[in-house]
């Protein structure tokens, strides 16, 4: 781009936006390492394998929140077991209504561990839209965060707060 001013006759789509060195790096990175993983592994088995290999390795971080693979798996297991105790089965459809955070990832993994399915519901949606999603999908239980519980209480939907430590 340094010489773009001197190329009056060149179309903008013909300009090179990265250097040759950067192109080579991208090509090298995109090839990646050859994986020995089989194609039939699930996200759950991959995470549990990672827990067995490096339990204390960082899995998620957001701001000052850091979660290791072991913590991630333990939290997901606690919630999954609680969901199963509440009757959640592979035929169930649950909602996830929480801010984008490690809690959101924990909720997804917990639901996957039960075999159920989920619909993420954006916390920025107006309550009428949230109600429509819940009703039209037949969602009976929503995993949420305690700070958002007031928004959902008016809808009369059953909630499970995933950030509550005594689940």
PDB file of C-alpha atoms in Angstrom:
ATOM      1  CA  UNK A   1       0.000   0.000   0.000  1.00  0.00           C
ATOM      2  CA  UNK A   2       2.988   2.271   0.447  1.00  0.00           C
ATOM      3  CA  UNK A   3       3.245   2.743  -3.297  1.00  0.00           C
ATOM      4  CA  UNK A   4      -0.510   2.902  -4.015  1.00  0.00           C
ATOM      5  CA  UNK A   5      -0.348   6.645  -4.710  1.00  0.00           C
ATOM      6  CA  UNK A   6       2.167   6.080  -7.500  1.00  0.00           C
ATOM      7  CA  UNK A   7      -0.006   3.477  -9.227  1.00  0.00           C
ATOM      8  CA  UNK A   8      -2.639   5.782 -10.766  1.00  0.00           C
ATOM      9  CA  UNK A   9      -3.612   3.297 -13.472  1.00  0.00           C
ATOM     10  CA  UNK A  10      -3.997   0.315 -11.118  1.00  0.00           C
ATOM     11  CA  UNK A  11      -7.437  -0.769  -9.953  1.00  0.00           C
ATOM     12  CA  UNK A  12      -7.874  -1.007  -6.186  1.00  0.00           C
ATOM     13  CA  UNK A  13      -8.695  -4.720  -6.423  1.00  0.00           C
ATOM     14  CA  UNK A  14      -5.297  -5.323  -8.017  1.00  0.00           C
ATOM     15  CA  UNK A  15      -3.345  -3.802  -5.125  1.00  0.00           C
ATOM     16  CA  UNK A  16      -1.575  -6.202  -2.808  1.00  0.00           C
ATOM     17  CA  UNK A  17      -2.759  -5.754   0.752  1.00  0.00           C
ATOM     18  CA  UNK A  18      -0.141  -8.013   2.318  1.00  0.00           C
ATOM     19  CA  UNK A  19       3.543  -8.557   1.685  1.00  0.00           C
ATOM     20  CA  UNK A  20       4.967 -11.686   0.114  1.00  0.00           C
ATOM     21  CA  UNK A  21       6.351 -12.696   3.521  1.00  0.00           C
ATOM     22  CA  UNK A  22       2.846 -12.433   5.015  1.00  0.00           C
ATOM     23  CA  UNK A  23       1.421 -14.468   2.124  1.00  0.00           C
ATOM     24  CA  UNK A  24       4.002 -17.191   2.769  1.00  0.00           C
ATOM     25  CA  UNK A  25       3.162 -17.195   6.478  1.00  0.00           C
ATOM     26  CA  UNK A  26      -0.546 -17.522   5.765  1.00  0.00           C
ATOM     27  CA  UNK A  27       0.051 -20.362   3.334  1.00  0.00           C
ATOM     28  CA  UNK A  28       2.238 -22.130   5.875  1.00  0.00           C
ATOM     29  CA  UNK A  29      -0.283 -21.677   8.707  1.00  0.00           C
ATOM     30  CA  UNK A  30      -3.251 -22.733   6.600  1.00  0.00           C
ATOM     31  CA  UNK A  31      -1.650 -26.089   5.854  1.00  0.00           C
ATOM     32  CA  UNK A  32      -1.638 -26.850   9.569  1.00  0.00           C
ATOM     33  CA  UNK A  33      -0.420 -29.967  11.264  1.00  0.00           C
ATOM     34  CA  UNK A  34      -1.607 -33.384  10.250  1.00  0.00           C
ATOM     35  CA  UNK A  35      -4.106 -34.590  12.789  1.00  0.00           C
ATOM     36  CA  UNK A  36      -4.238 -38.151  14.036  1.00  0.00           C
ATOM     37  CA  UNK A  37      -7.799 -37.653  15.261  1.00  0.00           C
ATOM     38  CA  UNK A  38     -10.509 -39.691  13.679  1.00  0.00           C
ATOM     39  CA  UNK A  39     -13.487 -37.968  12.152  1.00  0.00           C
ATOM     40  CA  UNK A  40     -15.942 -39.682  14.475  1.00  0.00           C
ATOM     41  CA  UNK A  41     -14.743 -37.982  17.674  1.00  0.00           C
ATOM     42  CA  UNK A  42     -17.198 -35.652  19.351  1.00  0.00           C
ATOM     43  CA  UNK A  43     -16.477 -32.277  20.898  1.00  0.00           C
ATOM     44  CA  UNK A  44     -17.080 -33.897  24.277  1.00  0.00           C
ATOM     45  CA  UNK A  45     -14.531 -36.672  23.699  1.00  0.00           C
ATOM     46  CA  UNK A  46     -12.008 -34.136  22.414  1.00  0.00           C
ATOM     47  CA  UNK A  47     -12.390 -31.993  25.530  1.00  0.00           C
ATOM     48  CA  UNK A  48     -12.252 -35.000  27.849  1.00  0.00           C
ATOM     49  CA  UNK A  49      -9.082 -36.178  26.079  1.00  0.00           C
ATOM     50  CA  UNK A  50      -7.621 -32.710  26.571  1.00  0.00           C
ATOM     51  CA  UNK A  51      -8.554 -32.864  30.266  1.00  0.00           C
ATOM     52  CA  UNK A  52      -6.704 -36.172  30.579  1.00  0.00           C
ATOM     53  CA  UNK A  53      -3.617 -34.801  28.819  1.00  0.00           C
ATOM     54  CA  UNK A  54      -3.390 -31.249  30.192  1.00  0.00           C
ATOM     55  CA  UNK A  55      -6.040 -30.621  32.851  1.00  0.00           C
ATOM     56  CA  UNK A  56      -4.638 -27.281  34.011  1.00  0.00           C
ATOM     57  CA  UNK A  57      -4.125 -25.816  30.528  1.00  0.00           C
ATOM     58  CA  UNK A  58      -6.179 -22.717  29.800  1.00  0.00           C
ATOM     59  CA  UNK A  59      -9.388 -23.565  27.943  1.00  0.00           C
ATOM     60  CA  UNK A  60     -11.300 -20.281  28.105  1.00  0.00           C
ATOM     61  CA  UNK A  61     -10.603 -16.749  29.171  1.00  0.00           C
ATOM     62  CA  UNK A  62     -12.563 -13.542  29.114  1.00  0.00           C
ATOM     63  CA  UNK A  63     -11.275 -10.479  30.879  1.00  0.00           C
ATOM     64  CA  UNK A  64     -10.092 -11.621  34.292  1.00  0.00           C
ATOM     65  CA  UNK A  65     -11.941 -14.957  34.104  1.00  0.00           C
ATOM     66  CA  UNK A  66      -9.794 -17.968  33.217  1.00  0.00           C
ATOM     67  CA  UNK A  67     -10.997 -21.563  33.112  1.00  0.00           C
ATOM     68  CA  UNK A  68      -8.840 -24.650  32.690  1.00  0.00           C
ATOM     69  CA  UNK A  69      -9.965 -27.688  30.716  1.00  0.00           C
ATOM     70  CA  UNK A  70     -10.551 -29.545  33.966  1.00  0.00           C
ATOM     71  CA  UNK A  71     -12.711 -26.737  35.379  1.00  0.00           C
ATOM     72  CA  UNK A  72     -14.637 -26.456  32.106  1.00  0.00           C
ATOM     73  CA  UNK A  73     -15.364 -30.176  32.052  1.00  0.00           C
ATOM     74  CA  UNK A  74     -16.279 -30.289  35.758  1.00  0.00           C
ATOM     75  CA  UNK A  75     -18.696 -27.365  35.440  1.00  0.00           C
ATOM     76  CA  UNK A  76     -20.291 -28.861  32.332  1.00  0.00           C
ATOM     77  CA  UNK A  77     -20.632 -32.243  34.100  1.00  0.00           C
ATOM     78  CA  UNK A  78     -22.298 -30.669  37.141  1.00  0.00           C
ATOM     79  CA  UNK A  79     -24.842 -28.860  35.003  1.00  0.00           C
ATOM     80  CA  UNK A  80     -25.389 -31.874  32.718  1.00  0.00           C
ATOM     81  CA  UNK A  81     -26.081 -34.107  35.726  1.00  0.00           C
ATOM     82  CA  UNK A  82     -28.476 -31.529  37.123  1.00  0.00           C
ATOM     83  CA  UNK A  83     -30.267 -31.352  33.769  1.00  0.00           C
ATOM     84  CA  UNK A  84     -30.584 -35.141  33.647  1.00  0.00           C
ATOM     85  CA  UNK A  85     -32.004 -35.114  37.194  1.00  0.00           C
ATOM     86  CA  UNK A  86     -34.615 -32.623  35.932  1.00  0.00           C
ATOM     87  CA  UNK A  87     -35.626 -35.035  33.191  1.00  0.00           C
ATOM     88  CA  UNK A  88     -33.675 -33.615  30.260  1.00  0.00           C
ATOM     89  CA  UNK A  89     -33.175 -36.284  27.604  1.00  0.00           C
ATOM     90  CA  UNK A  90     -31.984 -36.442  23.997  1.00  0.00           C
ATOM     91  CA  UNK A  91     -35.475 -35.542  22.801  1.00  0.00           C
ATOM     92  CA  UNK A  92     -35.447 -32.215  24.675  1.00  0.00           C
ATOM     93  CA  UNK A  93     -34.844 -28.762  23.280  1.00  0.00           C
ATOM     94  CA  UNK A  94     -33.425 -26.201  25.703  1.00  0.00           C
ATOM     95  CA  UNK A  95     -32.772 -22.499  25.433  1.00  0.00           C
ATOM     96  CA  UNK A  96     -29.552 -20.721  26.336  1.00  0.00           C
ATOM     97  CA  UNK A  97     -30.071 -17.110  27.363  1.00  0.00           C
ATOM     98  CA  UNK A  98     -26.832 -15.690  28.674  1.00  0.00           C
ATOM     99  CA  UNK A  99     -24.147 -13.207  27.814  1.00  0.00           C
ATOM    100  CA  UNK A 100     -21.287 -14.386  25.620  1.00  0.00           C
ATOM    101  CA  UNK A 101     -18.954 -15.677  28.262  1.00  0.00           C
ATOM    102  CA  UNK A 102     -17.390 -18.867  29.590  1.00  0.00           C
ATOM    103  CA  UNK A 103     -20.829 -19.600  31.098  1.00  0.00           C
ATOM    104  CA  UNK A 104     -22.239 -19.763  27.573  1.00  0.00           C
ATOM    105  CA  UNK A 105     -19.653 -22.383  26.557  1.00  0.00           C
ATOM    106  CA  UNK A 106     -20.283 -24.384  29.740  1.00  0.00           C
ATOM    107  CA  UNK A 107     -24.016 -24.357  28.991  1.00  0.00           C
ATOM    108  CA  UNK A 108     -23.479 -25.616  25.439  1.00  0.00           C
ATOM    109  CA  UNK A 109     -21.205 -28.445  26.594  1.00  0.00           C
ATOM    110  CA  UNK A 110     -23.583 -29.430  29.405  1.00  0.00           C
ATOM    111  CA  UNK A 111     -26.505 -29.690  27.008  1.00  0.00           C
ATOM    112  CA  UNK A 112     -24.467 -31.669  24.490  1.00  0.00           C
ATOM    113  CA  UNK A 113     -23.453 -34.071  27.278  1.00  0.00           C
ATOM    114  CA  UNK A 114     -27.137 -34.797  27.941  1.00  0.00           C
ATOM    115  CA  UNK A 115     -27.764 -35.492  24.278  1.00  0.00           C
ATOM    116  CA  UNK A 116     -30.345 -32.713  24.106  1.00  0.00           C
ATOM    117  CA  UNK A 117     -30.346 -29.836  21.647  1.00  0.00           C
ATOM    118  CA  UNK A 118     -30.268 -26.101  22.294  1.00  0.00           C
ATOM    119  CA  UNK A 119     -31.293 -22.809  20.782  1.00  0.00           C
ATOM    120  CA  UNK A 120     -29.170 -19.798  21.712  1.00  0.00           C
ATOM    121  CA  UNK A 121     -31.316 -16.762  22.440  1.00  0.00           C
ATOM    122  CA  UNK A 122     -29.678 -13.357  22.131  1.00  0.00           C
ATOM    123  CA  UNK A 123     -29.954 -11.343  25.343  1.00  0.00           C
ATOM    124  CA  UNK A 124     -30.358  -8.177  23.260  1.00  0.00           C
ATOM    125  CA  UNK A 125     -33.629  -9.369  21.729  1.00  0.00           C
ATOM    126  CA  UNK A 126     -36.803  -7.676  22.934  1.00  0.00           C
ATOM    127  CA  UNK A 127     -38.803  -9.848  25.328  1.00  0.00           C
ATOM    128  CA  UNK A 128     -41.555 -10.345  22.746  1.00  0.00           C
ATOM    129  CA  UNK A 129     -38.997 -11.902  20.375  1.00  0.00           C
ATOM    130  CA  UNK A 130     -37.613 -14.085  23.179  1.00  0.00           C
ATOM    131  CA  UNK A 131     -41.158 -15.221  24.030  1.00  0.00           C
ATOM    132  CA  UNK A 132     -41.829 -16.029  20.368  1.00  0.00           C
ATOM    133  CA  UNK A 133     -38.643 -18.131  20.107  1.00  0.00           C
ATOM    134  CA  UNK A 134     -39.439 -20.026  23.307  1.00  0.00           C
ATOM    135  CA  UNK A 135     -43.061 -20.664  22.336  1.00  0.00           C
ATOM    136  CA  UNK A 136     -42.484 -21.580  18.706  1.00  0.00           C
ATOM    137  CA  UNK A 137     -39.626 -23.952  19.532  1.00  0.00           C
ATOM    138  CA  UNK A 138     -41.437 -25.542  22.465  1.00  0.00           C
ATOM    139  CA  UNK A 139     -38.629 -24.753  24.896  1.00  0.00           C
ATOM    140  CA  UNK A 140     -39.485 -25.788  28.452  1.00  0.00           C
ATOM    141  CA  UNK A 141     -36.250 -24.873  30.200  1.00  0.00           C
ATOM    142  CA  UNK A 142     -33.770 -22.064  29.623  1.00  0.00           C
ATOM    143  CA  UNK A 143     -30.209 -22.040  30.907  1.00  0.00           C
ATOM    144  CA  UNK A 144     -29.419 -18.491  31.953  1.00  0.00           C
ATOM    145  CA  UNK A 145     -27.355 -16.362  34.290  1.00  0.00           C
ATOM    146  CA  UNK A 146     -28.733 -15.100  37.567  1.00  0.00           C
ATOM    147  CA  UNK A 147     -28.194 -11.465  36.529  1.00  0.00           C
ATOM    148  CA  UNK A 148     -30.595 -12.008  33.597  1.00  0.00           C
ATOM    149  CA  UNK A 149     -33.277 -13.839  35.570  1.00  0.00           C
ATOM    150  CA  UNK A 150     -35.516 -10.786  35.959  1.00  0.00           C
ATOM    151  CA  UNK A 151     -35.870 -10.514  32.188  1.00  0.00           C
ATOM    152  CA  UNK A 152     -37.101 -14.093  31.870  1.00  0.00           C
ATOM    153  CA  UNK A 153     -39.287 -14.178  35.002  1.00  0.00           C
ATOM    154  CA  UNK A 154     -41.963 -12.138  33.281  1.00  0.00           C
ATOM    155  CA  UNK A 155     -42.190 -14.826  30.581  1.00  0.00           C
ATOM    156  CA  UNK A 156     -42.963 -17.572  33.088  1.00  0.00           C
ATOM    157  CA  UNK A 157     -40.300 -19.902  31.691  1.00  0.00           C
ATOM    158  CA  UNK A 158     -38.424 -22.348  33.906  1.00  0.00           C
ATOM    159  CA  UNK A 159     -34.791 -21.284  34.337  1.00  0.00           C
ATOM    160  CA  UNK A 160     -31.559 -22.882  35.444  1.00  0.00           C
ATOM    161  CA  UNK A 161     -28.880 -20.396  36.420  1.00  0.00           C
ATOM    162  CA  UNK A 162     -25.599 -21.783  35.190  1.00  0.00           C
ATOM    163  CA  UNK A 163     -23.518 -19.313  37.190  1.00  0.00           C
ATOM    164  CA  UNK A 164     -25.040 -20.402  40.494  1.00  0.00           C
ATOM    165  CA  UNK A 165     -22.386 -22.319  42.413  1.00  0.00           C
ATOM    166  CA  UNK A 166     -24.746 -24.569  44.381  1.00  0.00           C
ATOM    167  CA  UNK A 167     -26.569 -26.119  41.416  1.00  0.00           C
TER     168      UNK A 167
END
